[in-house]
Coordinates of C-alpha atoms (C1' of nucleotides) in Angstrom, one line a residue:
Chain A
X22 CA 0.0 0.0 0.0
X23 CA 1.7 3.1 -1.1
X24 CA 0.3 6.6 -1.2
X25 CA -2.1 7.5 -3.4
X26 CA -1.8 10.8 -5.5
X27 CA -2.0 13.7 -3.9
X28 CA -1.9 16.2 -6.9
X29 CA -4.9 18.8 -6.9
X30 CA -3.2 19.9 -3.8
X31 CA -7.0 20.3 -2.9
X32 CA -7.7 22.9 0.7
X33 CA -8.9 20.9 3.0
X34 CA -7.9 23.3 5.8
X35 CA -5.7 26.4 5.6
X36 CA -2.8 25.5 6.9
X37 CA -2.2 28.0 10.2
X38 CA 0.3 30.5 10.6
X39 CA 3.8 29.0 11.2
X40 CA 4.8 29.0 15.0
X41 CA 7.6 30.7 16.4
X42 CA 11.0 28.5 16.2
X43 CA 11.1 27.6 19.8
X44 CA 7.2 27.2 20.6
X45 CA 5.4 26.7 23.4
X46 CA 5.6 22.8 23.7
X47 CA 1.8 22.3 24.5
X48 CA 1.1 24.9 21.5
X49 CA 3.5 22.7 19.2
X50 CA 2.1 19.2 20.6
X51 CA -1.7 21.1 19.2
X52 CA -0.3 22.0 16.3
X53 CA 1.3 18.2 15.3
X54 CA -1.9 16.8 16.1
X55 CA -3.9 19.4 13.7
X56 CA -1.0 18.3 11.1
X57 CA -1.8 15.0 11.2
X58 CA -5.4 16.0 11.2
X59 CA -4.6 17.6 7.9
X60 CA -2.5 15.1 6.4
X61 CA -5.0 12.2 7.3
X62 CA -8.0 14.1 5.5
X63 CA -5.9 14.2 2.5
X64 CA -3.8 11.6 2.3
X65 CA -5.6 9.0 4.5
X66 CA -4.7 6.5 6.9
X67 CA -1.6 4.8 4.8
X68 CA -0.3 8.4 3.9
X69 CA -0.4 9.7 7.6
X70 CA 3.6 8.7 8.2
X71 CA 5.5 10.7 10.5
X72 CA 7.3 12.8 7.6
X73 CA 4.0 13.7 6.3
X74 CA 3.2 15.1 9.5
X75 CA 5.9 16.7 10.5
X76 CA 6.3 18.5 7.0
X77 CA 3.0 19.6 7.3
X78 CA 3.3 21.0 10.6
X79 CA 6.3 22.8 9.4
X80 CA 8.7 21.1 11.6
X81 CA 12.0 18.7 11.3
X82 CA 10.5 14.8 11.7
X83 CA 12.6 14.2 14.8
X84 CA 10.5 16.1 16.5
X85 CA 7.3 14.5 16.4
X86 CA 9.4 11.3 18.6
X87 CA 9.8 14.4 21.6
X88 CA 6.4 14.6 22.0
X89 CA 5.0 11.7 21.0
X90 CA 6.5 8.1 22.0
X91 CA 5.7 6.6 18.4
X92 CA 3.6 7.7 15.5
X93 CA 1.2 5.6 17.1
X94 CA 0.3 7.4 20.3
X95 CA 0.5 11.1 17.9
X96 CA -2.7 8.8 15.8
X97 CA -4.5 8.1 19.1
X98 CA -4.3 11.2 20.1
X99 CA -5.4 12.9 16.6
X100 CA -8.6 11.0 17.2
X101 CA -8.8 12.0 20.4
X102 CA -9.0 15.6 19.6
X103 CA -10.8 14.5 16.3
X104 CA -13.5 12.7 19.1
X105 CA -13.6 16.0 22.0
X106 CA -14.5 18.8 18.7
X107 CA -17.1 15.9 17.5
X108 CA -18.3 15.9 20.9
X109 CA -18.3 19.9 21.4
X110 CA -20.3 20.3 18.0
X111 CA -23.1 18.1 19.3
X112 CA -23.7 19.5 22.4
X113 CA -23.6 22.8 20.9
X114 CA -26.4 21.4 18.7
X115 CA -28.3 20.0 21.7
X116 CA -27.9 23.6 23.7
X117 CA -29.2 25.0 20.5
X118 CA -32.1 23.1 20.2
X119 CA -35.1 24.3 21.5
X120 CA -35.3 23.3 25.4
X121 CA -38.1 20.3 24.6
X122 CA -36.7 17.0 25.1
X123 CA -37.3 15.6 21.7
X124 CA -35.8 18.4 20.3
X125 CA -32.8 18.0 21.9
X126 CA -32.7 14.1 21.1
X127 CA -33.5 15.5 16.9
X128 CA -30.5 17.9 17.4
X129 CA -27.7 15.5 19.0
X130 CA -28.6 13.1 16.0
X131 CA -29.2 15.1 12.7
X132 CA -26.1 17.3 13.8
X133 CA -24.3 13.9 13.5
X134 CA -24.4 14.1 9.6
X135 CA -23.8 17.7 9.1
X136 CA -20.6 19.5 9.3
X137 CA -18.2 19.6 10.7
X138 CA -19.2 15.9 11.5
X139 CA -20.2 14.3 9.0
X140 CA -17.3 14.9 6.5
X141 CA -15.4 12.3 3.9
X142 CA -12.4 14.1 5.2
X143 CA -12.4 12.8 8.9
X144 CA -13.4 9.0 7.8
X145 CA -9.8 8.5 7.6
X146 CA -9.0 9.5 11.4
X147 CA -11.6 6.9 12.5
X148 CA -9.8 4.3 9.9
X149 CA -6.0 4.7 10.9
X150 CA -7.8 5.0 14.9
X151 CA -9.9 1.1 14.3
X152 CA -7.0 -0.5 12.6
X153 CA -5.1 0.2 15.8
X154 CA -7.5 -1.3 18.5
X155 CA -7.1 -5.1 17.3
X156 CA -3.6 -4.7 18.3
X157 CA -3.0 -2.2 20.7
X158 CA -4.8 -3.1 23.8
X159 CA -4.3 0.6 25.4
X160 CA -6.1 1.7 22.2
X161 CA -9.0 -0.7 22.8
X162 CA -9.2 0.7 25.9
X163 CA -9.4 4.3 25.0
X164 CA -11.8 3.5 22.0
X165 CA -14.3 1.7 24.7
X166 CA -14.0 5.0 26.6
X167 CA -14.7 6.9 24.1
X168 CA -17.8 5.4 23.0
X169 CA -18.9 4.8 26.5
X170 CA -19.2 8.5 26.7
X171 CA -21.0 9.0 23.3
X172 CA -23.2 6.2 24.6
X173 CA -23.6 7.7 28.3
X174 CA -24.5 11.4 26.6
X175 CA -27.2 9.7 24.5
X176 CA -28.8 7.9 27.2
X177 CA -29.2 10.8 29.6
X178 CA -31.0 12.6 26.4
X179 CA -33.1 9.4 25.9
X180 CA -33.8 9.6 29.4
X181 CA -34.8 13.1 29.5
X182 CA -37.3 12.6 26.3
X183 CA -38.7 9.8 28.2
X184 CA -37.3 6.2 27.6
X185 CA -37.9 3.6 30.5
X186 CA -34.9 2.7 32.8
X187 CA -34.9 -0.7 31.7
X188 CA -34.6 -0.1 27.8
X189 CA -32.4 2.5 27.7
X190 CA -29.5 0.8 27.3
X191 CA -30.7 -1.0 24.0
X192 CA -31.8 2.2 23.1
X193 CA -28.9 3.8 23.1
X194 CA -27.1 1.2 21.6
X195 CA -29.8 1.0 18.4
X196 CA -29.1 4.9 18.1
X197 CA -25.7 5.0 18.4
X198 CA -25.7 1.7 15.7
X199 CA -27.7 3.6 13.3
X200 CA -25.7 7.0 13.4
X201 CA -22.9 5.3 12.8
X202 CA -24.0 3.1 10.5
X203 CA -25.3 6.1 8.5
X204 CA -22.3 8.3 9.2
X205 CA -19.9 5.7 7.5
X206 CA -21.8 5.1 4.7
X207 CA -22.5 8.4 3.9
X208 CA -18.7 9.2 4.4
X209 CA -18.0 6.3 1.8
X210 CA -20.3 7.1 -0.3
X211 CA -21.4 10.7 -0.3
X212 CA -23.7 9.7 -3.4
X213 CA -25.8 7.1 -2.2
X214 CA -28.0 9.2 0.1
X215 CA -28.0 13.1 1.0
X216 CA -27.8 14.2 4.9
X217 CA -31.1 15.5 4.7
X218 CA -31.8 11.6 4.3
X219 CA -29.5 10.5 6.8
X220 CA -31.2 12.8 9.3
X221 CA -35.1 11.8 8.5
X222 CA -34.0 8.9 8.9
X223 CA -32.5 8.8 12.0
X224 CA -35.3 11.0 13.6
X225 CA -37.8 8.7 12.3
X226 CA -36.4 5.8 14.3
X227 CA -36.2 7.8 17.3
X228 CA -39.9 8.1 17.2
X229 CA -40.3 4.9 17.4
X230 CA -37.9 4.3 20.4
X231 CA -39.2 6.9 22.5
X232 CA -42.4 5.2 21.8
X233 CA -44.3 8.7 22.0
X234 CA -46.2 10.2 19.0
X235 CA -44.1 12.9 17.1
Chain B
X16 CA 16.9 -18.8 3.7
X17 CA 14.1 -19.0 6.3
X18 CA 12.6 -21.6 4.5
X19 CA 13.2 -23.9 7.1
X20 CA 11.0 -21.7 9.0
X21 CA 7.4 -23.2 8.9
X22 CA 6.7 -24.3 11.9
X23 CA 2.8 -23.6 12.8
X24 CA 2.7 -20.3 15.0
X25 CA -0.3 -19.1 16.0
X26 CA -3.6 -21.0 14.6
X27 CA -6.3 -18.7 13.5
X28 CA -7.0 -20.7 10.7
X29 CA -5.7 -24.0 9.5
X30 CA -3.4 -23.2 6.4
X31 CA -5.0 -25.5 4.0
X32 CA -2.1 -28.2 2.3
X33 CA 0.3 -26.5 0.4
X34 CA -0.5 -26.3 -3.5
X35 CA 1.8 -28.2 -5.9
X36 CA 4.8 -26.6 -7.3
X37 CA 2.7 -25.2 -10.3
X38 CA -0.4 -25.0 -9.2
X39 CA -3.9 -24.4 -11.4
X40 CA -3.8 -20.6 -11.7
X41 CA -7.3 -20.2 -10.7
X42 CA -6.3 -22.2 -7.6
X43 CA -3.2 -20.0 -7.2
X44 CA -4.8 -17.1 -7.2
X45 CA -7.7 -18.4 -4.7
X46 CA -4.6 -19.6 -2.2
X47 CA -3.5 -16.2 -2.0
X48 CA -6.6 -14.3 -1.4
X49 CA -7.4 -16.9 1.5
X50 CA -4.0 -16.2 2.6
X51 CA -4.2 -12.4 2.5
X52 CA -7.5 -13.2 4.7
X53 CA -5.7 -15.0 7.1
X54 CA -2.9 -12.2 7.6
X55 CA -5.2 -9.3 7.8
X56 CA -7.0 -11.4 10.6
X57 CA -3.8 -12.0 12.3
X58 CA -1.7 -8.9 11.8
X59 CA -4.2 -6.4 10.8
X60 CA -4.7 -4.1 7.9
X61 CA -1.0 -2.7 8.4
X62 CA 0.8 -5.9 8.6
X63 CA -0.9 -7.3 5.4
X64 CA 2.5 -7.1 3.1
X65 CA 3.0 -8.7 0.0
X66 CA 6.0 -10.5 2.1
X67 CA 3.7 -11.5 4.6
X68 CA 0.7 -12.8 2.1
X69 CA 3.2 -14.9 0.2
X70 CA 4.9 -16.1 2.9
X71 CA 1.3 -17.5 4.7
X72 CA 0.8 -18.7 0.9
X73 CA 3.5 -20.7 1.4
X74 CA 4.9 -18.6 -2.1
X75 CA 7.6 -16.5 -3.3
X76 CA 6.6 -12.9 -2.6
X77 CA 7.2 -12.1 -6.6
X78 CA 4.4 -14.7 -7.4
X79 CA 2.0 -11.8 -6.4
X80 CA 2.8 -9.9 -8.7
X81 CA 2.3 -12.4 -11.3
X82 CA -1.5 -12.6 -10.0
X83 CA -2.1 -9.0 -9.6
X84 CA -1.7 -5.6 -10.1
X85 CA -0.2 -5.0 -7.6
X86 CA -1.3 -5.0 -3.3
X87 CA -4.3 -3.1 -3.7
X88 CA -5.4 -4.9 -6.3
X89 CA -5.0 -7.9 -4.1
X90 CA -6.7 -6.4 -1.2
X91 CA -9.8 -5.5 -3.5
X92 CA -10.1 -9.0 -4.7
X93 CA -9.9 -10.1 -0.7
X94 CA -12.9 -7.9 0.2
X95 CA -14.4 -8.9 -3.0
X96 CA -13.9 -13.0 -1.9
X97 CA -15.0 -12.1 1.9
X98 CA -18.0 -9.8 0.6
X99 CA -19.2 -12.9 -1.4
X100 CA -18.3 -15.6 1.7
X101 CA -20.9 -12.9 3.6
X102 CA -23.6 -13.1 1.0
X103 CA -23.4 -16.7 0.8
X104 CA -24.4 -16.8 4.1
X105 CA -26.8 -14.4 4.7
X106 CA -29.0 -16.3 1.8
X107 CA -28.1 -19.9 3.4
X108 CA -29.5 -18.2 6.7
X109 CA -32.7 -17.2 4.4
X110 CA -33.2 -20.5 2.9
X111 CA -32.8 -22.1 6.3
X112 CA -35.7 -19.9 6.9
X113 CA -39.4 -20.8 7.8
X114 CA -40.7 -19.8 4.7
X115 CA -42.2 -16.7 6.4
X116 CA -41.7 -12.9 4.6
X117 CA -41.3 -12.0 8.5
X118 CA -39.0 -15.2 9.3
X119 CA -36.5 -15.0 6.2
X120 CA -35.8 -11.0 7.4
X121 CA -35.0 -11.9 10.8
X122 CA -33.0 -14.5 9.6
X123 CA -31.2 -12.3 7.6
X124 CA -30.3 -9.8 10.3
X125 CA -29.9 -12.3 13.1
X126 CA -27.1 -14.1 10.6
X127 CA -25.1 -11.0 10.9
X128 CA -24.1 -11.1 14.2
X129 CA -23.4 -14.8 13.9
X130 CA -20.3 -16.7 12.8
X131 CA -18.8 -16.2 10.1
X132 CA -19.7 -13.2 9.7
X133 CA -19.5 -11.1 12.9
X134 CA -15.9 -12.2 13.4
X135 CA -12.9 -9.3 14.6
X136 CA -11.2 -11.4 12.7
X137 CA -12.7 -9.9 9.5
X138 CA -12.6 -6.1 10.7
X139 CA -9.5 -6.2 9.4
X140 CA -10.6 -6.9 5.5
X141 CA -13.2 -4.0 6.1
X142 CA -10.8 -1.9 7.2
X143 CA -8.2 -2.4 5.0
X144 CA -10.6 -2.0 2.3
X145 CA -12.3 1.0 3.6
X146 CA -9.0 3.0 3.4
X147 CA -8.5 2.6 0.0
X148 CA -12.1 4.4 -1.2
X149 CA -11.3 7.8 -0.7
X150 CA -8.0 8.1 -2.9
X151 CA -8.7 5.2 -5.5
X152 CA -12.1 5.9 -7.5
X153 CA -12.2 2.4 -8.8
X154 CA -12.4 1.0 -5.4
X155 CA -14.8 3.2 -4.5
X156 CA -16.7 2.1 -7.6
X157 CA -16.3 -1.6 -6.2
X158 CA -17.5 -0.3 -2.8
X159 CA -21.0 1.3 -4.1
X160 CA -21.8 -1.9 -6.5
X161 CA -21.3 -4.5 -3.5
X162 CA -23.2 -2.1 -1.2
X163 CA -25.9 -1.8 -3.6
X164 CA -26.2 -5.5 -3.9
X165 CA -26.7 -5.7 -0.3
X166 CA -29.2 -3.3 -0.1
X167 CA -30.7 -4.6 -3.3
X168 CA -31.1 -8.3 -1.3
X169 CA -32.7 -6.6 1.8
X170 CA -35.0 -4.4 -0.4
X171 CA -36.3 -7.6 -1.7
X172 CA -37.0 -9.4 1.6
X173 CA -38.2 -5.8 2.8
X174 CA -41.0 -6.3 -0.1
X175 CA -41.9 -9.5 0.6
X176 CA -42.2 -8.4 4.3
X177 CA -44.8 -5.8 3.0
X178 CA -42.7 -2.7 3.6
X179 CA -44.6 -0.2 1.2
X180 CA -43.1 0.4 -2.5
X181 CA -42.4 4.4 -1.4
X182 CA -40.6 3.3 1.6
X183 CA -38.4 0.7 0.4
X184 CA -35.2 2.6 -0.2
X185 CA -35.2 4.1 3.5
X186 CA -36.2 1.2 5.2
X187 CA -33.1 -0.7 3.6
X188 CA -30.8 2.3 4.3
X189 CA -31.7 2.0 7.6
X190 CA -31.8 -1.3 8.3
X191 CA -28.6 -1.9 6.8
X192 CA -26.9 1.4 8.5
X193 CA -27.9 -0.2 12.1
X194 CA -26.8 -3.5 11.5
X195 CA -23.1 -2.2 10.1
X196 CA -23.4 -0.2 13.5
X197 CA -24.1 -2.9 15.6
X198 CA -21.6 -5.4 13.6
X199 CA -18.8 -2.8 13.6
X200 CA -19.6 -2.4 17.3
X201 CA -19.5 -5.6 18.1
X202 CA -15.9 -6.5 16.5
X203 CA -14.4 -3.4 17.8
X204 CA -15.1 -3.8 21.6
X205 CA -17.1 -7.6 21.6
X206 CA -17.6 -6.9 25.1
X207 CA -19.6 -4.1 24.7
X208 CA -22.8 -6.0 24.1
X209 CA -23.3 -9.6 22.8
X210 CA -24.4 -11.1 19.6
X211 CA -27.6 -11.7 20.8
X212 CA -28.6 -8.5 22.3
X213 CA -27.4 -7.0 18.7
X214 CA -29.8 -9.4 17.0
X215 CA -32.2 -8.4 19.2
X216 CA -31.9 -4.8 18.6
X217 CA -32.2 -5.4 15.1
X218 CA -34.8 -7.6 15.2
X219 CA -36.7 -5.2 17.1
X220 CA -36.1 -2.8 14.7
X221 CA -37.3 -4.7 11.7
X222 CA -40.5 -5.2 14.0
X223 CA -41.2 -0.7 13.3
X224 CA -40.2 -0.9 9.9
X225 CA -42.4 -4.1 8.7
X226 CA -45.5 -1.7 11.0
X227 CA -46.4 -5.2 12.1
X228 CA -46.7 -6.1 15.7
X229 CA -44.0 -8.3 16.6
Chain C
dC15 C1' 27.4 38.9 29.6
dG16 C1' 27.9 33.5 30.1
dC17 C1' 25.4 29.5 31.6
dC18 C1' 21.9 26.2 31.6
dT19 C1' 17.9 24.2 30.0
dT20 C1' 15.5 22.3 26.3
dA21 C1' 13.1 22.8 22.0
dT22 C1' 14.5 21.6 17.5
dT23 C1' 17.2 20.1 13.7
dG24 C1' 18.9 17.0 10.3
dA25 C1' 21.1 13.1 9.2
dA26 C1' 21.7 8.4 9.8
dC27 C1' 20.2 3.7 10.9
dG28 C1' 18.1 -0.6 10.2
dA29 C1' 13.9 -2.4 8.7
dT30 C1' 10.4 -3.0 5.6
dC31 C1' 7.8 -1.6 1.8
dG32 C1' 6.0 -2.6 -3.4
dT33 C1' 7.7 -3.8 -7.7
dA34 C1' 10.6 -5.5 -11.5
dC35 C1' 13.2 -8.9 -13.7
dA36 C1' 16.4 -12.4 -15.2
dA37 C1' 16.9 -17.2 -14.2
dC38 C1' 14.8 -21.5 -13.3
dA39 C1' 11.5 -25.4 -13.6
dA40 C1' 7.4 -27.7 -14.8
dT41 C1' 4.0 -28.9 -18.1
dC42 C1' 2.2 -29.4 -22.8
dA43 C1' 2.2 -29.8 -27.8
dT44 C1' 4.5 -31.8 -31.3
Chain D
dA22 C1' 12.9 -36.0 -27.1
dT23 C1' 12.6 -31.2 -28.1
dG24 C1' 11.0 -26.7 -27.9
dA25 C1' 7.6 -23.5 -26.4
dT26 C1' 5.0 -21.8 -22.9
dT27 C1' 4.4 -20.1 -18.4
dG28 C1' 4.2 -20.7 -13.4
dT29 C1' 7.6 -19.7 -10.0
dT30 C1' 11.7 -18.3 -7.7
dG31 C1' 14.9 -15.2 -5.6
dT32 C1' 17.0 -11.3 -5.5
dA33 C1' 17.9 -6.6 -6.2
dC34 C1' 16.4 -1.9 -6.4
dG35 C1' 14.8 2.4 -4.9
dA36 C1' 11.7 4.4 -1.8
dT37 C1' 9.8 5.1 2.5
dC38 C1' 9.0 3.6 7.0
dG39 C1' 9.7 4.7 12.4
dT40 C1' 13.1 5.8 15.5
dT41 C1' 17.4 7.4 17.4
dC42 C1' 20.8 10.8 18.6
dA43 C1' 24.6 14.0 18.6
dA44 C1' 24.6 18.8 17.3
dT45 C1' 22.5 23.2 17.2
dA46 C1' 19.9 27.2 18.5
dA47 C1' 16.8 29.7 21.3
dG48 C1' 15.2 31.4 25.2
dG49 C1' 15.4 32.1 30.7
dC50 C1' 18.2 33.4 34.5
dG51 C1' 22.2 34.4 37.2

DNA sequence: CGCCTTATTGAACGATCGTACAACAATCAT
DNA sequence: ATGATTGTTGTACGATCGTTCAATAAGGCG
């Protein structure tokens, strides 16, 4: 597996200003993990190699080994950051939704498929992230954590819109399923089925989890 | 060289008897997919080299290039073979069916998240697969035709099932969206939730989308 | 200013990657 | 048997991989 081409040189992102020489070492540990951000988006998982990165980021490839003990951890903790702004764009969805339960519910999913989420670009963070957990245990670990808290976030807005204790486990798990299931494919496929699908979709089935009429 | 070295290491999957010298070509090139199936289960989408593939074959590594185009190629063909292993048993499940519209979907779903399919064995064939859409169009093409093939299948038990003509479409989306969710789920953390809570998810599911009363 | 700390460099290392290719060997037609 | 065909080998090549590390440079502090 070799790189593919990279020649429209298409923006993804605009690359930031260039730090200062000597930088301050949690601004330059930000700004390696927004490279490789940027180089996974365009060059996917197999083209994310530490000289891609460090390139990118404007730096000497030594470097990326000072903060990071392998390429590796700097891949866990690209998703990591990839995971918090996911997380921070749906709950700024939920607090803009209109303070009704199932509006809040509609909002966490059908922001799920709209940017910045729901991008082709961030598939390949997610890709080089799973093809890491069969192998790394610490990795499994995180990614379990990780979707625990998606999962946890989700119940407590099934909870709220009305779901019974006892089935809000499954619940969240069906929801979560579909999202992703939808998110992937419209990330593989951009084609097959608009967002606007995606989302009627999705909000459909939550009608018929909560149970309630729309 | 090392070709002493062939002492049985770690059994994920019996390596069939080695192929005569000059084997059948069709049979040569089916030994090699099932051996590039057997190192992406083992050592994951990164470790699946030509070296490694050939070596499982029990081949030189320049024999691959004799049989394809070159890794990717190989790794298309792989998905290809496993994608076809899948449907094969998806519509063995069906047959196995009561003849029920009702009975052959669950059957369906349920066979997801049963050997030998819902394996994290295969995760790795996904995912190995999955990286090569964005930056190679012909693999993408491959991608959409075997997707559409699936959701082709499940339109047609959807029908039978008495899902409404206008609904079709949807209904598949979304039935196939939750159970890649809960299968992707299930081989990235199998402690999560079991196999049989998934089917049971998804047979729930199927129970809103048919409008029938389970 | 000189000293100390450390961010940063850039080259080098060994390993592995995918591919190409000449040589070898096995089968088949004649 | 002989030649043609082709599956197969093994190696070599250039590229790239992740990582290491001595050397360098940039600030902080006396």
């Amino acid at each position: 597996m070799q790189a593919a081409d990279t020649r429209p040189k298409r923006a993804t992102q605009p690359r930031p200003a260039a730090l200062p020489r000597r930088a301050e070492p949690d601004a330059r540990r930000q700004s390696l993990i927004e490279a490789a951000m940027r180089v996974l988006a365009r060059a996917g998982a197999n083209g994310a190699s530490v000289r891609a990165i460090a390139q990118e980021a404007g730096v000497s490839p030594g470097l990326v080994g000072h903060y990071f003990t392998g390429i590796d951890a700097l891949i866990a903790e690209t998703y990591t950051h990839v995971d918090a702004m996911v997380t921070r764009a749906l709950d700024a969805a939920v607090a803009a939704a209109p303070p009704l339960p199932r509006a809040r519910l509609e909002a966490f999913v059908t922001a799920s498929f709209t940017a910045p989420i729901a991008q082709p670009a961030l598939l390949a963070t997610w890709i080089a992230f799973w093809s890491l957990v069969t192998s790394q245990p610490q990795i499994a670990r995180q990614h379990d954590e990780q979707y625990a808290g998606y999962r946890a976030r989700l119940e407590g807005l099934l909870r709220e819109a009305g779901v019974a204790e006892a089935d809000l486990r499954h619940a969240a798990i069906a929801v979560t399923a579909l999202v992703d299931g939808l998110w992937l494919e419209l990330c593989l496929s951009p084609q097959c089925f608009s967002s606007e699908e995606a989302g009627a979709i999705a909000r459909r089935f939550l009608g018929t989890v909560c149970g309630g009429v729309a």
